Short mmCIF file of C-alpha atoms and ligand atoms in Angstrom, two decimals:
data_model
loop_
_atom_site.label_atom_id
_atom_site.label_comp_id
_atom_site.label_asym_id
_atom_site.label_seq_id
_atom_site.Cartn_x
_atom_site.Cartn_y
_atom_site.Cartn_z
CA MET A 32 -101.06 31.57 -200.86
CA GLN A 33 -99.03 32.22 -197.84
CA VAL A 34 -101.11 33.00 -194.17
CA ASP A 35 -99.48 36.34 -192.04
CA PRO A 36 -99.34 34.58 -188.50
CA ARG A 37 -99.97 37.98 -187.11
CA THR A 38 -103.33 38.73 -188.80
CA ALA A 39 -104.11 34.80 -189.99
CA VAL A 40 -105.29 36.63 -193.39
CA PRO A 41 -103.60 35.46 -196.33
CA THR A 42 -100.99 37.51 -197.70
CA ALA A 43 -100.68 38.44 -201.12
CA THR A 44 -98.36 36.88 -203.74
CA PRO A 45 -95.78 39.06 -204.71
CA ARG A 46 -95.67 40.12 -208.71
CA PRO A 47 -92.64 40.26 -209.77
CA ASP A 48 -92.35 43.47 -210.51
CA GLY A 49 -93.16 44.39 -207.45
CA ALA A 50 -95.84 46.77 -208.77
CA PRO A 51 -98.35 47.04 -206.13
CA LEU A 52 -101.95 46.25 -205.35
CA ARG A 53 -104.16 48.74 -205.97
CA VAL A 54 -106.90 49.65 -203.72
CA ALA A 55 -109.89 52.32 -203.06
CA VAL A 56 -111.78 52.21 -200.01
CA VAL A 57 -114.54 54.81 -199.83
CA GLY A 58 -115.33 55.75 -196.39
CA ALA A 59 -112.67 56.58 -193.47
CA GLY A 60 -114.40 55.78 -190.42
CA PRO A 61 -113.88 52.70 -188.17
CA ALA A 62 -114.74 50.00 -190.91
CA GLY A 63 -112.28 51.80 -193.82
CA ILE A 64 -109.09 52.08 -191.40
CA TYR A 65 -109.61 48.63 -190.27
CA ALA A 66 -109.67 47.46 -193.81
CA ALA A 67 -106.71 49.65 -194.58
CA ASP A 68 -104.88 48.35 -191.09
CA HIS A 69 -105.71 44.79 -192.43
CA LEU A 70 -104.66 45.30 -195.98
CA THR A 71 -101.30 46.41 -194.66
CA ALA A 72 -100.47 44.91 -191.74
CA ALA A 73 -98.74 42.00 -193.76
CA GLY A 74 -96.38 44.31 -195.70
CA ASP A 75 -97.03 42.91 -198.66
CA PRO A 76 -96.94 45.72 -201.92
CA VAL A 77 -100.71 47.59 -201.46
CA GLN A 78 -101.38 50.86 -202.47
CA VAL A 79 -104.74 51.87 -200.01
CA ASP A 80 -106.23 54.95 -200.94
CA LEU A 81 -108.70 56.10 -198.75
CA PHE A 82 -111.40 58.03 -199.78
CA GLU A 83 -113.88 60.43 -197.45
CA ARG A 84 -116.23 62.95 -197.67
CA LEU A 85 -115.39 64.97 -195.02
CA PRO A 86 -112.75 66.42 -194.63
CA VAL A 87 -111.21 64.90 -191.64
CA PRO A 88 -111.44 60.70 -190.69
CA PHE A 89 -112.51 58.20 -188.37
CA GLY A 90 -116.21 58.76 -189.66
CA LEU A 91 -118.59 57.28 -186.48
CA LEU A 92 -115.24 57.14 -183.88
CA ARG A 93 -115.22 61.29 -184.59
CA TYR A 94 -118.86 61.63 -184.88
CA GLY A 95 -120.87 58.78 -183.43
CA VAL A 96 -119.21 57.46 -180.24
CA ALA A 97 -120.18 59.77 -177.28
CA PRO A 98 -117.59 62.44 -176.02
CA ASP A 99 -117.42 60.87 -172.84
CA HIS A 100 -116.54 57.07 -173.69
CA VAL A 101 -113.01 58.17 -173.33
CA ASN A 102 -112.07 54.88 -173.81
CA ILE A 103 -113.63 54.16 -177.16
CA LYS A 104 -112.29 57.29 -178.44
CA ALA A 105 -108.92 56.02 -177.63
CA ALA A 106 -108.95 53.69 -180.69
CA GLY A 107 -108.32 57.06 -183.08
CA ARG A 108 -104.59 56.72 -181.81
CA ALA A 109 -104.23 53.25 -183.30
CA MET A 110 -106.67 54.40 -186.49
CA GLY A 111 -103.76 57.46 -186.64
CA ALA A 112 -101.36 54.69 -186.77
CA VAL A 113 -103.06 53.13 -189.81
CA LEU A 114 -103.02 56.50 -191.43
CA GLY A 115 -99.15 57.10 -191.03
CA ARG A 116 -97.99 53.48 -192.39
CA ALA A 117 -96.27 53.24 -195.38
CA GLY A 118 -98.96 52.48 -198.92
CA VAL A 119 -101.75 54.14 -196.98
CA ARG A 120 -103.28 57.78 -198.23
CA LEU A 121 -106.07 59.50 -197.19
CA PHE A 122 -108.27 61.86 -199.87
CA ALA A 123 -110.39 63.22 -197.11
CA HIS A 124 -113.06 65.88 -198.44
CA VAL A 125 -113.73 63.75 -201.75
CA ASP A 126 -116.72 63.37 -202.33
CA VAL A 127 -117.20 59.83 -203.85
CA GLY A 128 -120.15 60.02 -206.68
CA ARG A 129 -119.82 63.99 -207.01
CA ASP A 130 -115.65 64.87 -207.25
CA VAL A 131 -115.07 61.10 -208.43
CA THR A 132 -117.25 58.39 -210.20
CA VAL A 133 -117.19 54.88 -208.58
CA ALA A 134 -116.81 53.70 -212.20
CA GLU A 135 -113.55 56.20 -212.36
CA LEU A 136 -112.05 54.26 -208.97
CA ARG A 137 -113.05 50.76 -210.50
CA GLU A 138 -110.95 52.01 -213.55
CA ARG A 139 -108.17 53.53 -211.38
CA TYR A 140 -108.13 50.76 -208.53
CA ASP A 141 -107.51 46.65 -208.68
CA ALA A 142 -110.47 46.65 -206.14
CA VAL A 143 -112.46 49.18 -204.25
CA VAL A 144 -114.01 48.72 -201.28
CA TYR A 145 -117.40 50.40 -199.53
CA ALA A 146 -117.17 51.28 -196.38
CA VAL A 147 -119.23 54.63 -196.26
CA GLY A 148 -121.43 53.36 -192.99
CA ALA A 149 -125.21 54.10 -192.17
CA SER A 150 -125.42 57.85 -191.50
CA GLU A 151 -129.56 58.29 -192.24
CA ASP A 152 -131.89 57.61 -189.31
CA ARG A 153 -134.53 55.38 -189.41
CA ARG A 154 -138.24 56.92 -189.01
CA ILE A 155 -140.49 55.68 -186.43
CA GLY A 156 -143.36 56.17 -189.05
CA ILE A 157 -145.94 58.01 -186.93
CA PRO A 158 -147.38 61.51 -187.37
CA GLY A 159 -145.88 64.21 -185.69
CA GLU A 160 -142.32 63.17 -186.09
CA ASP A 161 -141.28 66.56 -188.50
CA LEU A 162 -142.85 68.47 -185.57
CA PRO A 163 -140.57 70.93 -183.85
CA GLY A 164 -139.02 69.63 -180.79
CA SER A 165 -139.23 66.17 -182.51
CA VAL A 166 -134.93 65.32 -183.24
CA SER A 167 -133.57 62.76 -184.58
CA ALA A 168 -130.39 61.10 -182.37
CA THR A 169 -128.24 61.00 -185.28
CA SER A 170 -128.69 64.91 -185.49
CA TYR A 171 -128.06 65.18 -181.97
CA VAL A 172 -125.55 62.36 -181.45
CA ALA A 173 -123.91 64.82 -184.94
CA TRP A 174 -124.41 68.32 -183.04
CA TYR A 175 -122.77 67.17 -179.90
CA ASN A 176 -119.77 65.54 -181.43
CA GLY A 177 -118.99 68.47 -184.10
CA HIS A 178 -120.05 67.19 -186.77
CA PRO A 179 -119.28 70.15 -189.40
CA GLU A 180 -123.14 68.83 -191.13
CA GLY A 181 -124.51 68.80 -187.38
CA VAL A 182 -127.48 71.27 -186.35
CA LEU A 183 -128.32 72.93 -183.29
CA PRO A 184 -131.17 70.79 -181.91
CA ASP A 185 -134.86 72.18 -181.04
CA LEU A 186 -134.26 71.27 -177.32
CA ALA A 187 -133.30 74.96 -175.59
CA THR A 188 -136.75 75.28 -174.00
CA ALA A 189 -136.98 71.69 -172.90
CA ARG A 190 -137.24 70.50 -169.34
CA VAL A 191 -139.12 66.79 -170.07
CA VAL A 192 -137.74 65.12 -173.16
CA ALA A 193 -139.12 61.51 -174.20
CA VAL A 194 -135.95 59.44 -175.95
CA VAL A 195 -137.59 56.32 -177.95
CA GLY A 196 -135.77 53.16 -178.55
CA VAL A 197 -133.94 51.27 -175.68
CA GLY A 198 -130.38 50.58 -177.74
CA ASN A 199 -126.72 52.04 -176.99
CA VAL A 200 -127.29 55.23 -179.12
CA ALA A 201 -130.57 55.99 -176.93
CA LEU A 202 -128.44 55.70 -173.38
CA ASP A 203 -126.02 57.45 -174.99
CA VAL A 204 -128.09 60.76 -176.00
CA ALA A 205 -129.72 60.20 -172.18
CA ARG A 206 -126.46 60.47 -170.52
CA ILE A 207 -125.57 63.46 -172.24
CA LEU A 208 -128.77 65.16 -171.73
CA LEU A 209 -128.75 64.33 -167.79
CA ARG A 210 -124.64 63.94 -167.15
CA ASP A 211 -123.60 67.32 -165.40
CA PRO A 212 -121.57 68.92 -168.42
CA GLU A 213 -118.63 70.09 -166.14
CA GLU A 214 -117.87 66.58 -166.40
CA LEU A 215 -117.31 66.48 -170.25
CA SER A 216 -114.87 69.80 -170.14
CA PRO A 217 -111.83 67.39 -170.13
CA THR A 218 -113.14 66.22 -173.37
CA ASP A 219 -112.95 67.62 -177.03
CA VAL A 220 -116.49 68.66 -177.21
CA PRO A 221 -117.12 71.65 -178.73
CA GLN A 222 -116.81 74.75 -176.41
CA ASP A 223 -120.43 76.24 -177.84
CA VAL A 224 -122.11 72.95 -177.00
CA LEU A 225 -120.52 72.43 -173.54
CA ASP A 226 -121.85 76.05 -173.12
CA ARG A 227 -125.51 75.15 -174.46
CA LEU A 228 -125.52 72.05 -172.51
CA HIS A 229 -124.54 74.01 -169.44
CA ALA A 230 -127.72 76.34 -170.23
CA SER A 231 -130.12 73.11 -170.97
CA ALA A 232 -133.19 73.17 -168.83
CA VAL A 233 -133.89 69.54 -169.06
CA THR A 234 -134.79 67.89 -165.70
CA ASP A 235 -136.47 64.61 -166.96
CA VAL A 236 -135.62 62.09 -169.64
CA HIS A 237 -137.99 59.28 -170.54
CA LEU A 238 -136.67 56.41 -172.31
CA LEU A 239 -139.03 54.30 -173.86
CA GLY A 240 -138.74 50.41 -175.18
CA ARG A 241 -141.62 49.49 -177.28
CA ARG A 242 -141.28 45.55 -175.99
CA GLY A 243 -140.47 44.10 -172.79
CA PRO A 244 -136.80 44.89 -170.68
CA GLU A 245 -135.62 41.84 -172.05
CA HIS A 246 -135.83 42.90 -175.59
CA ALA A 247 -134.05 46.17 -175.27
CA LYS A 248 -130.72 46.75 -177.09
CA PHE A 249 -128.42 48.20 -175.25
CA THR A 250 -125.86 46.28 -173.55
CA THR A 251 -125.12 46.34 -169.80
CA LYS A 252 -122.51 48.21 -169.56
CA GLU A 253 -123.44 51.02 -170.85
CA LEU A 254 -126.84 50.64 -169.06
CA ARG A 255 -125.09 50.52 -165.79
CA GLU A 256 -123.30 54.29 -166.16
CA LEU A 257 -126.84 55.43 -166.13
CA GLY A 258 -126.94 54.66 -162.86
CA GLU A 259 -123.77 56.28 -162.06
CA LEU A 260 -124.45 58.97 -162.91
CA GLY A 261 -124.00 62.23 -160.14
CA GLY A 262 -127.35 63.54 -158.99
CA VAL A 263 -128.99 61.63 -161.18
CA ALA A 264 -132.19 59.72 -160.23
CA VAL A 265 -133.10 56.65 -162.02
CA VAL A 266 -136.91 55.82 -161.83
CA VAL A 267 -137.82 52.03 -162.37
CA ASP A 268 -141.19 50.47 -162.01
CA ASP A 269 -140.61 47.07 -161.10
CA GLY A 270 -144.42 45.51 -162.46
CA GLN A 271 -142.44 46.25 -165.69
CA LEU A 272 -139.62 43.71 -165.12
CA PRO A 273 -141.10 40.16 -165.76
CA ALA A 274 -140.91 37.82 -162.63
CA GLU A 275 -139.11 35.16 -163.87
CA PRO A 276 -137.23 35.85 -167.48
CA PRO A 277 -139.03 34.38 -170.43
CA GLU A 278 -136.98 30.89 -171.77
CA GLY A 279 -134.45 31.64 -174.29
CA THR A 280 -133.37 35.43 -172.29
CA THR A 281 -130.01 36.30 -173.35
CA THR A 282 -127.33 36.53 -171.30
CA VAL A 283 -127.11 40.22 -171.65
CA ALA A 284 -130.87 40.44 -171.43
CA LEU A 285 -130.59 38.18 -168.08
CA ARG A 286 -127.50 41.11 -166.44
CA ASN A 287 -129.35 43.78 -167.99
CA LEU A 288 -132.25 42.84 -165.83
CA ALA A 289 -130.46 42.23 -162.82
CA VAL A 290 -129.36 46.12 -163.07
CA LEU A 291 -132.86 47.52 -163.95
CA ARG A 292 -134.35 45.22 -160.56
CA GLU A 293 -131.55 47.03 -158.47
CA TRP A 294 -132.36 50.48 -159.68
CA ALA A 295 -136.31 49.29 -159.11
CA ALA A 296 -135.11 48.36 -155.25
CA ARG A 297 -133.64 51.73 -154.72
CA ASP A 298 -135.56 53.37 -151.73
CA GLU A 299 -134.73 57.27 -152.54
CA PRO A 300 -133.40 59.10 -154.97
CA PRO A 301 -129.81 60.19 -153.97
CA PRO A 302 -129.44 63.52 -152.16
CA GLY A 303 -128.41 66.40 -154.29
CA THR A 304 -130.81 64.39 -157.23
CA ARG A 305 -131.29 67.69 -159.97
CA ARG A 306 -132.00 65.30 -162.41
CA ARG A 307 -134.23 61.93 -163.41
CA LEU A 308 -134.41 59.34 -165.87
CA HIS A 309 -137.68 57.15 -165.98
CA LEU A 310 -137.24 53.87 -167.73
CA HIS A 311 -140.70 52.66 -169.59
CA PHE A 312 -141.24 49.04 -171.15
CA GLY A 313 -143.92 47.82 -173.43
CA ALA A 314 -144.84 51.49 -174.23
CA ARG A 315 -144.90 52.00 -178.22
CA PRO A 316 -145.42 55.63 -179.38
CA VAL A 317 -148.45 55.80 -181.51
CA GLU A 318 -148.41 60.02 -182.29
CA ILE A 319 -145.99 62.82 -181.71
CA LEU A 320 -148.41 65.43 -180.41
CA GLY A 321 -148.67 69.11 -181.08
CA THR A 322 -149.60 71.78 -183.11
CA ASP A 323 -146.63 74.48 -183.54
CA ARG A 324 -144.38 72.22 -181.72
CA VAL A 325 -143.89 69.03 -179.70
CA THR A 326 -146.56 68.95 -176.71
CA GLY A 327 -146.26 65.17 -175.93
CA LEU A 328 -146.40 61.87 -176.98
CA ARG A 329 -148.91 59.59 -177.16
CA LEU A 330 -148.29 55.91 -175.99
CA GLU A 331 -149.99 52.50 -176.61
CA ARG A 332 -148.99 49.44 -173.84
CA THR A 333 -147.86 46.48 -175.47
CA ASP A 334 -147.35 44.60 -172.33
CA THR A 335 -151.20 44.30 -171.20
CA GLY A 336 -152.91 42.44 -173.73
CA ALA A 337 -155.60 45.53 -174.01
CA PRO A 338 -155.69 48.47 -175.74
CA ASP A 339 -154.38 51.48 -173.61
CA THR A 340 -152.83 54.54 -174.74
CA TRP A 341 -151.63 57.46 -172.19
CA ASP A 342 -150.40 60.82 -173.21
CA LEU A 343 -147.08 61.98 -171.73
CA PRO A 344 -146.16 65.54 -171.86
CA VAL A 345 -143.22 66.35 -172.82
CA GLN A 346 -141.35 69.07 -175.01
CA ALA A 347 -139.26 67.46 -177.25
CA VAL A 348 -138.60 63.78 -178.70
CA LEU A 349 -135.64 62.17 -179.22
CA ARG A 350 -135.42 59.11 -182.19
CA SER A 351 -133.13 56.43 -181.54
CA VAL A 352 -134.53 54.03 -183.62
CA GLY A 353 -131.46 53.08 -185.63
CA TYR A 354 -129.32 54.40 -188.40
CA ARG A 355 -130.16 53.33 -192.35
CA GLY A 356 -127.27 53.15 -195.01
CA SER A 357 -127.80 55.49 -197.95
CA VAL A 358 -127.45 54.85 -201.64
CA LEU A 359 -123.66 55.33 -203.48
CA GLY A 360 -123.38 56.30 -206.99
CA ASP A 361 -124.65 53.03 -209.17
CA VAL A 362 -123.39 50.60 -206.65
CA PRO A 363 -126.22 48.14 -205.69
CA PHE A 364 -128.42 49.13 -202.76
CA ASP A 365 -131.07 47.33 -201.21
CA ASP A 366 -133.31 49.42 -199.55
CA VAL A 367 -135.11 47.09 -197.33
CA THR A 368 -132.02 46.34 -195.34
CA ALA A 369 -130.52 49.80 -196.30
CA THR A 370 -126.99 47.32 -197.35
CA ILE A 371 -124.90 47.16 -200.42
CA PRO A 372 -125.75 43.52 -200.94
CA SER A 373 -123.09 40.80 -200.97
CA VAL A 374 -122.49 37.60 -201.08
CA ASP A 375 -118.92 36.56 -198.79
CA SER A 376 -118.47 40.37 -198.84
CA ARG A 377 -117.72 40.74 -202.70
CA VAL A 378 -120.69 43.45 -204.16
CA LEU A 379 -123.74 41.49 -205.41
CA ARG A 380 -124.16 43.27 -208.78
CA ASP A 381 -126.50 41.41 -211.42
CA GLY A 382 -126.55 38.33 -210.22
CA ALA A 383 -123.06 37.64 -209.74
CA ALA A 384 -120.29 38.89 -206.80
CA PRO A 385 -116.83 38.73 -208.92
CA ALA A 386 -113.85 39.82 -207.80
CA GLY A 387 -113.56 43.73 -207.70
CA GLU A 388 -115.88 45.14 -205.58
CA TYR A 389 -115.98 44.41 -201.69
CA VAL A 390 -118.16 45.72 -198.63
CA VAL A 391 -117.08 46.31 -195.08
CA GLY A 392 -118.73 47.95 -191.85
CA TRP A 393 -122.55 48.88 -191.10
CA ILE A 394 -123.42 49.41 -194.81
CA LYS A 395 -122.65 45.18 -195.78
CA ARG A 396 -124.01 44.26 -192.23
CA GLY A 397 -126.93 47.38 -191.08
CA ALA A 398 -126.15 48.93 -188.31
CA THR A 399 -125.53 46.40 -185.68
CA GLY A 400 -122.41 45.55 -183.29
CA VAL A 401 -119.72 47.68 -181.75
CA LEU A 402 -116.73 49.19 -182.44
CA GLY A 403 -114.41 46.27 -182.57
CA THR A 404 -117.52 44.52 -184.56
CA ASN A 405 -115.79 45.86 -187.56
CA ARG A 406 -112.14 45.01 -186.82
CA SER A 407 -113.25 41.50 -187.30
CA ASP A 408 -115.49 42.47 -190.35
CA ALA A 409 -113.03 44.27 -191.77
CA LYS A 410 -110.23 41.24 -191.12
CA GLU A 411 -113.12 38.89 -192.90
CA THR A 412 -113.65 41.08 -196.19
CA VAL A 413 -109.86 41.52 -196.41
CA ARG A 414 -109.21 37.92 -196.00
CA VAL A 415 -111.56 37.66 -198.95
CA LEU A 416 -110.20 40.05 -200.84
CA ARG A 417 -106.65 38.35 -200.92
CA THR A 418 -107.81 35.39 -201.59
CA ASP A 419 -108.76 36.97 -205.45
CA VAL A 420 -105.92 38.61 -205.66
CA GLU A 421 -104.11 36.69 -208.94
CA ALA A 422 -107.66 37.64 -210.78
CA LEU A 423 -107.61 41.11 -209.60
CA LEU A 424 -103.86 41.57 -211.18
CA ALA A 425 -104.75 39.60 -214.18
CA ALA A 426 -108.06 41.94 -214.79
CA ARG A 427 -105.72 44.65 -215.19
CA THR A 428 -106.09 46.68 -218.55
CA GLY A 429 -104.06 49.75 -219.32
CA ASP A 430 -103.43 52.99 -217.51
CA PRO A 431 -106.34 55.25 -217.14
CA GLY A 432 -103.93 58.09 -215.04
CA GLY A 433 -103.88 58.57 -211.48
CA ILE A 434 -106.35 59.78 -208.89
CA GLU A 435 -104.04 62.51 -208.08
CA GLU A 436 -104.43 64.09 -211.58
CA LEU A 437 -108.20 63.55 -212.00
CA LEU A 438 -108.75 65.18 -208.84
CA THR A 439 -106.50 68.06 -209.66
CA GLU A 440 -107.86 68.67 -213.21
CA ARG A 441 -110.97 69.16 -211.66
CA GLY A 442 -110.03 71.58 -208.87
CA VAL A 443 -110.54 68.94 -206.14
CA ARG A 444 -108.38 69.77 -203.24
CA TRP A 445 -108.23 67.01 -200.87
CA VAL A 446 -107.24 66.89 -197.27
CA ASP A 447 -103.88 63.92 -196.61
CA VAL A 448 -102.46 62.93 -193.28
CA PRO A 449 -100.38 66.04 -192.76
CA GLY A 450 -103.63 67.78 -193.43
CA TRP A 451 -105.20 65.91 -190.92
CA GLN A 452 -102.58 66.35 -188.13
CA ALA A 453 -102.72 70.03 -189.01
CA VAL A 454 -106.19 69.61 -187.54
CA VAL A 455 -105.35 67.84 -184.71
CA ALA A 456 -102.83 70.84 -184.26
CA ALA A 457 -105.40 73.75 -185.07
CA GLU A 458 -107.94 71.40 -182.52
CA ALA A 459 -105.11 71.61 -179.52
CA LEU A 460 -104.91 75.31 -179.42
CA GLN A 461 -108.77 75.84 -179.60
CA GLY A 462 -108.80 74.54 -175.81
CA ARG A 463 -106.35 76.72 -174.56
CA PRO A 464 -108.39 79.81 -174.33
CA HIS A 465 -111.01 77.86 -171.96
CA GLY A 466 -108.39 76.30 -170.07
CA ARG A 467 -109.24 72.79 -171.92
CA GLY A 468 -107.01 70.44 -173.69
CA ARG A 469 -108.23 69.47 -177.52
CA VAL A 470 -111.15 71.10 -178.55
CA LYS A 471 -112.87 69.64 -182.01
CA ILE A 472 -113.37 72.47 -185.00
CA SER A 473 -117.25 71.88 -185.58
CA ASP A 474 -117.25 74.11 -188.46
CA TRP A 475 -116.48 72.88 -192.00
CA ASP A 476 -115.31 75.89 -193.25
CA THR A 477 -112.41 76.09 -190.50
CA LEU A 478 -111.53 72.87 -190.98
CA LEU A 479 -110.50 73.00 -194.43
CA ALA A 480 -108.80 75.96 -194.00
CA ALA A 481 -106.48 74.29 -190.66
CA ALA A 482 -106.24 71.21 -193.39
CA LEU A 483 -105.68 73.32 -196.18
CA ASP A 484 -103.79 76.24 -195.40
CA SER A 485 -101.19 74.13 -194.24
CA ALA A 486 -101.29 72.31 -197.20
CA GLY A 487 -100.11 75.05 -199.49
CA GLU A 488 -97.63 76.39 -196.82
CA ARG A 489 -96.55 72.46 -197.23
CA SER A 490 -96.18 73.12 -200.93
CA GLN A 491 -94.24 76.14 -200.71
CA ARG A 492 -90.97 75.02 -198.62
P1 NAP B 188 -130.52 49.66 -182.06
O1 NAP B 188 -129.65 48.55 -181.27
O2 NAP B 188 -130.64 48.94 -183.52
O3 NAP B 188 -131.62 49.87 -181.18
C1 NAP B 188 -132.83 50.21 -182.07
C2 NAP B 188 -134.07 50.84 -180.86
O4 NAP B 188 -135.20 51.40 -181.52
C3 NAP B 188 -134.43 49.30 -180.41
O5 NAP B 188 -134.85 49.37 -179.12
C4 NAP B 188 -135.76 49.51 -181.48
O6 NAP B 188 -136.61 48.10 -180.80
C5 NAP B 188 -136.59 50.54 -181.37
N1 NAP B 188 -137.22 50.88 -182.50
C6 NAP B 188 -137.54 50.77 -183.78
N2 NAP B 188 -137.69 50.96 -184.45
C7 NAP B 188 -139.01 51.50 -183.99
C8 NAP B 188 -140.19 52.03 -183.69
N3 NAP B 188 -140.52 52.05 -184.90
N4 NAP B 188 -140.82 52.49 -182.45
C9 NAP B 188 -140.00 52.44 -181.22
N5 NAP B 188 -139.30 51.99 -181.05
C10 NAP B 188 -138.25 51.15 -182.51
O7 NAP B 188 -129.90 51.06 -182.92
P2 NAP B 188 -128.87 52.03 -182.08
O8 NAP B 188 -129.36 52.32 -180.42
O9 NAP B 188 -128.96 53.43 -182.94
O10 NAP B 188 -127.25 51.07 -182.29
C11 NAP B 188 -127.12 50.91 -183.44
C12 NAP B 188 -125.63 50.11 -183.16
O11 NAP B 188 -124.85 51.07 -182.79
C13 NAP B 188 -125.84 49.04 -182.48
O12 NAP B 188 -125.20 47.73 -182.89
C14 NAP B 188 -125.48 49.62 -180.99
O13 NAP B 188 -124.72 48.54 -179.94
C15 NAP B 188 -123.99 50.62 -181.19
N6 NAP B 188 -123.74 51.06 -180.22
C16 NAP B 188 -122.89 51.15 -179.58
C17 NAP B 188 -122.35 51.88 -178.62
C18 NAP B 188 -121.04 51.15 -177.62
O14 NAP B 188 -120.40 50.36 -177.70
N7 NAP B 188 -121.23 52.33 -176.42
C19 NAP B 188 -123.14 53.04 -178.52
C20 NAP B 188 -123.69 53.38 -179.54
C21 NAP B 188 -124.51 52.79 -180.57
P3 NAP B 188 -137.02 46.74 -181.04
O15 NAP B 188 -135.71 46.34 -180.33
O16 NAP B 188 -138.52 46.13 -180.51
O17 NAP B 188 -137.05 46.91 -182.75
#
């Protein structure tokens, strides 16, 4: 086994017949694309087929990262380059489990890598969670990012909004609620989203952490951004911040506390304040109030040691308490961790973790870590897969036929890389009437038409 000095990933022993190792990656989000990247970076004979349920690739990069985080979104360029690499094919708009089963992939590929992420929302588990006006952050994020399955959030009339949770997603949604929408105009946010954000009635956002600020999950750079929003006053009560950080407080938490102290010391709201962000810690939600729709949130103090509840009058609650993975076909699933159980990145099936099935990203680790975490995670998964190459090739049986034939036989029309490029071109045109650059297409049929009509034209050439 050799090691490629650029990637530190063991390279596959070349096969005498030069036939490539065939790897199916299920999910073309960041983890799946990074896995394809590591698999093909060393230039080995590897064929990587990326399967994606949506008509377009990039998963949470496209549909999770907030539109104003342009530096993170820029990772799409490098991901696009991976899709353009020899040995990488895209099969978007293919639902593994419905259009093709996991077993059929396992028959056709030497290895299958599950990179399906975690797209469901965790529940708080309190009464009133399903009232109109109680919206999960996952669905709000999907909407403002133009996800083709996104639904219009029930927030149109809300003036005061509670955001439950103090992770980075909570900061994202609070920022989008508070930011001057004009600042989103240069981004690819869909036009109808922009129009609705312009019409928003929101004046106050309350961000609620159930524990002390030293336990908040957000990172300092993201926290700091909230204090830099034009026309937004940040309200923090100094009394909520510990006089001395408890022993064991992490470096990130110490930095967060310093930012919060700086904000608490501000005397006056900045001139031209239009909106306010209120931060609360030690405030655990116990009930979302209302009969026909949300009218308030009942909170319990967790920092005083005494039973003490109070009601916050709000017209909407955004529940931002984390993401959950979900079941994929007959692949094992741990309902507690909402992950595919694995040992050293190999899927644990019936008490064993043999070569052939692998996991990467949130479906392996749970919904934690930033974008770059998936890059190193993918490197580790690919390292393990590489160590199995001999066994994988030795286990090859007869040829059950190619995936393209199977999908065609079933009438499945998939989106390939040129189809995705056609979507990019169509999105560039979308912005023109509004004097904007590229603007996302958020409608499923329009996305498909852009991708697949171009396939028809290409095949006729
Ligand atoms: P998260 O970081 O796990 O935060 C979840 C928050 O919800 C925590 O504050 C948690 O509090 C709270 N929570 C959980 N159950 C609750 C309950 N029943 N009642 C009240 N609060 C509850 O999850 P996330 O914000 O969804 O982020 C997921 C991952 O994506 C994170 O790794 C995040 O860093 C990453 N991300 C990164 C960026 C970025 O890099 N800019 C942007 C977005 C997301 P406890 O701690 O008390 O459980």
